[in-house]
Amino acid sequence: MYDTVFKAATTVVEGRVVVRDVGVRRGVIEKIGAITDAAAALEVPCEGRLLMPGAIDLHAHLREPGGTRKEDIASGTAAAVSAGITTLLEMPNTNPPTITRAALAEKVAIAKRTGHCNIRFFMALTARNLDELEQAMDDPGFAGIKVYLGSTTGSILLTEFDPLTRALDRIPALFAFHAELESVLLDHRDRVPDPQAGDHHRLRPPEAVVEGTRLVLGHAATRGRRLHICHLSAAGELARLADATTGSRVTCEVTPHHLWFTHKDTAVKGNRLKVNPPVQGPEDRKALREALKNGLIQAVATDHAPHTVQEKDRPYAKAPSGVPGLDVMAPCVLRLVQSGEIPLPRAFQVLCENPASIAGLSTKGRVEEGRDADLALWDLDATWTVQGKDLGSRCGWSPFEGETLAARPLGVWVGGERRV
Ligand code: DOR
Ligand code: ZN
Ligand code: ZN
């Protein structure tokens, strides 16, 4: 007897699109194949529907503690689930920042009380917290180590590189980099007189991430470590990754906003598209889409970074950087499937399989017997024109308003339990 049987669902098994029954028991996918009608406590008819693993977001800022007017763990995880994401890795630039075991424990406790999906927490590397990081590593709530090579919203900038080399030598965890390099940012800070939102990409030019990527590739080579670069934004970064002989040791992610927009959109949308690293030119967007298709980029991640409308409505120089993304990540990728830009199995890879393997989540990310029943049911024929009122994030706005994406899921299960 299964708790739930998904009947005749379209899904992807071992890279191929197939139609199968999927039987779930005690939160685990127990059988994929033909399942007789009597064998289910609950049957979900899935003819013509897509059954995908819950998406895994490697990069979300949920603002708790310290910024809960923008978002908190309850509202962020609820927004994630309603958009087909069932696992999140959360970022450490909260207030206080997640740089101690105590701060990690506080987040884990809040998530246990209020969270709606699986969540783990990055800690940030500072000049002084190596021991804390080393001891936090075995905590099941620990996701990895975030390294800020340049300053950004509420950041914990790493100002010297010696702690990084020591951390890489000592701690066998996932390292994720915000790769805009501070020296390049400082060099360009005052280049535009009276800058506006449409100039944001000039103050933080592609060179900043190209140089940061070079530094990360160097560490991957000399330390023999697998490293991860967040939110790719520029064709130059991709060229560096493609050239690197150590390429396979570095994984990377791209956000929905970098796949969708360019600085021409920032000139129109203003601070609502002010984000670090900035969205760059049309040729950068084109290169990012191409790399998502051909595998040079392994994952899509939101970099969900909500701010209030009031904060975004300030003048350019005073408005915080960051855009929300949980509501739109999977709908963006499935929109690319609908328009024929990427094949369906590739969407499963970049939303589920690859993030699971990058994060070391060996029981997640695939429709496979023995894996966790974190699942989302989609109507791949349906579309959604994004409107503020539909959004789950507490911030209540999105740079995607007015864009047409794939419709959000019809049902979502976390550990076999229906949440949507
Ligand atoms: O635009 C950004 N906003 N980039 C970051 O790196 C941080 C983020 C935030 O937390 O708001
Ligand atoms: Zn970042
Ligand atoms: Zn971020």
mmCIF file of C-alpha atoms and ligand atoms in Angstrom, residues 59 61 63 93 146 148 152-155 178 180 200 231 274-277 303-307 320-323, ligand 1:
data_model
loop_
_atom_site.group_PDB
_atom_site.id
_atom_site.type_symbol
_atom_site.label_atom_id
_atom_site.label_comp_id
_atom_site.label_asym_id
_atom_site.label_seq_id
_atom_site.Cartn_x
_atom_site.Cartn_y
_atom_site.Cartn_z
ATOM 1 C CA HIS A 59 20.956 30.728 -3.042
ATOM 2 C CA HIS A 61 18.320 35.505 1.370
ATOM 3 C CA ARG A 63 16.283 38.066 6.054
ATOM 4 C CA ASN A 93 24.153 38.271 5.359
ATOM 5 C CA LYS A 146 29.914 31.808 1.619
ATOM 6 C CA TYR A 148 32.224 37.665 -0.358
ATOM 7 C CA THR A 152 27.297 44.224 -1.472
ATOM 8 C CA THR A 153 24.033 44.492 0.496
ATOM 9 C CA GLY A 154 24.717 43.872 4.199
ATOM 10 C CA SER A 155 27.776 41.944 3.215
ATOM 11 C CA HIS A 178 30.174 36.215 -4.560
ATOM 12 C CA GLU A 180 32.744 40.620 -7.747
ATOM 13 C CA HIS A 200 24.663 50.477 -12.151
ATOM 14 C CA HIS A 231 25.118 34.282 -9.964
ATOM 15 C CA LYS A 274 19.361 47.251 -9.129
ATOM 16 C CA VAL A 275 21.183 44.078 -8.179
ATOM 17 C CA ASN A 276 24.731 42.852 -7.516
ATOM 18 C CA PRO A 277 26.255 41.683 -9.740
ATOM 19 C CA ASP A 303 19.610 34.861 -5.380
ATOM 20 C CA HIS A 304 16.244 35.782 -3.864
ATOM 21 C CA ALA A 305 17.094 39.123 -2.205
ATOM 22 C CA PRO A 306 13.873 40.922 -1.270
ATOM 23 C CA HIS A 307 13.711 44.570 -0.187
ATOM 24 C CA PRO A 320 19.537 48.625 -1.673
ATOM 25 C CA SER A 321 20.613 46.101 -4.317
ATOM 26 C CA GLY A 322 18.740 42.842 -4.702
ATOM 27 C CA VAL A 323 15.643 41.379 -6.358
HETATM 28 O O1 DOR B 1 22.026 42.482 -5.050
HETATM 29 C C1 DOR B 1 22.350 41.796 -4.097
HETATM 30 N N1 DOR B 1 21.580 41.725 -2.997
HETATM 31 N N2 DOR B 1 23.510 41.116 -4.132
HETATM 32 C C2 DOR B 1 23.986 40.494 -3.041
HETATM 33 O O2 DOR B 1 25.054 39.944 -3.117
HETATM 34 C C3 DOR B 1 23.271 40.551 -1.757
HETATM 35 C C4 DOR B 1 21.846 40.756 -1.989
HETATM 36 C C5 DOR B 1 21.080 41.103 -0.744
HETATM 37 O O3 DOR B 1 21.255 40.433 0.273
HETATM 38 O O4 DOR B 1 20.225 42.017 -0.787
#
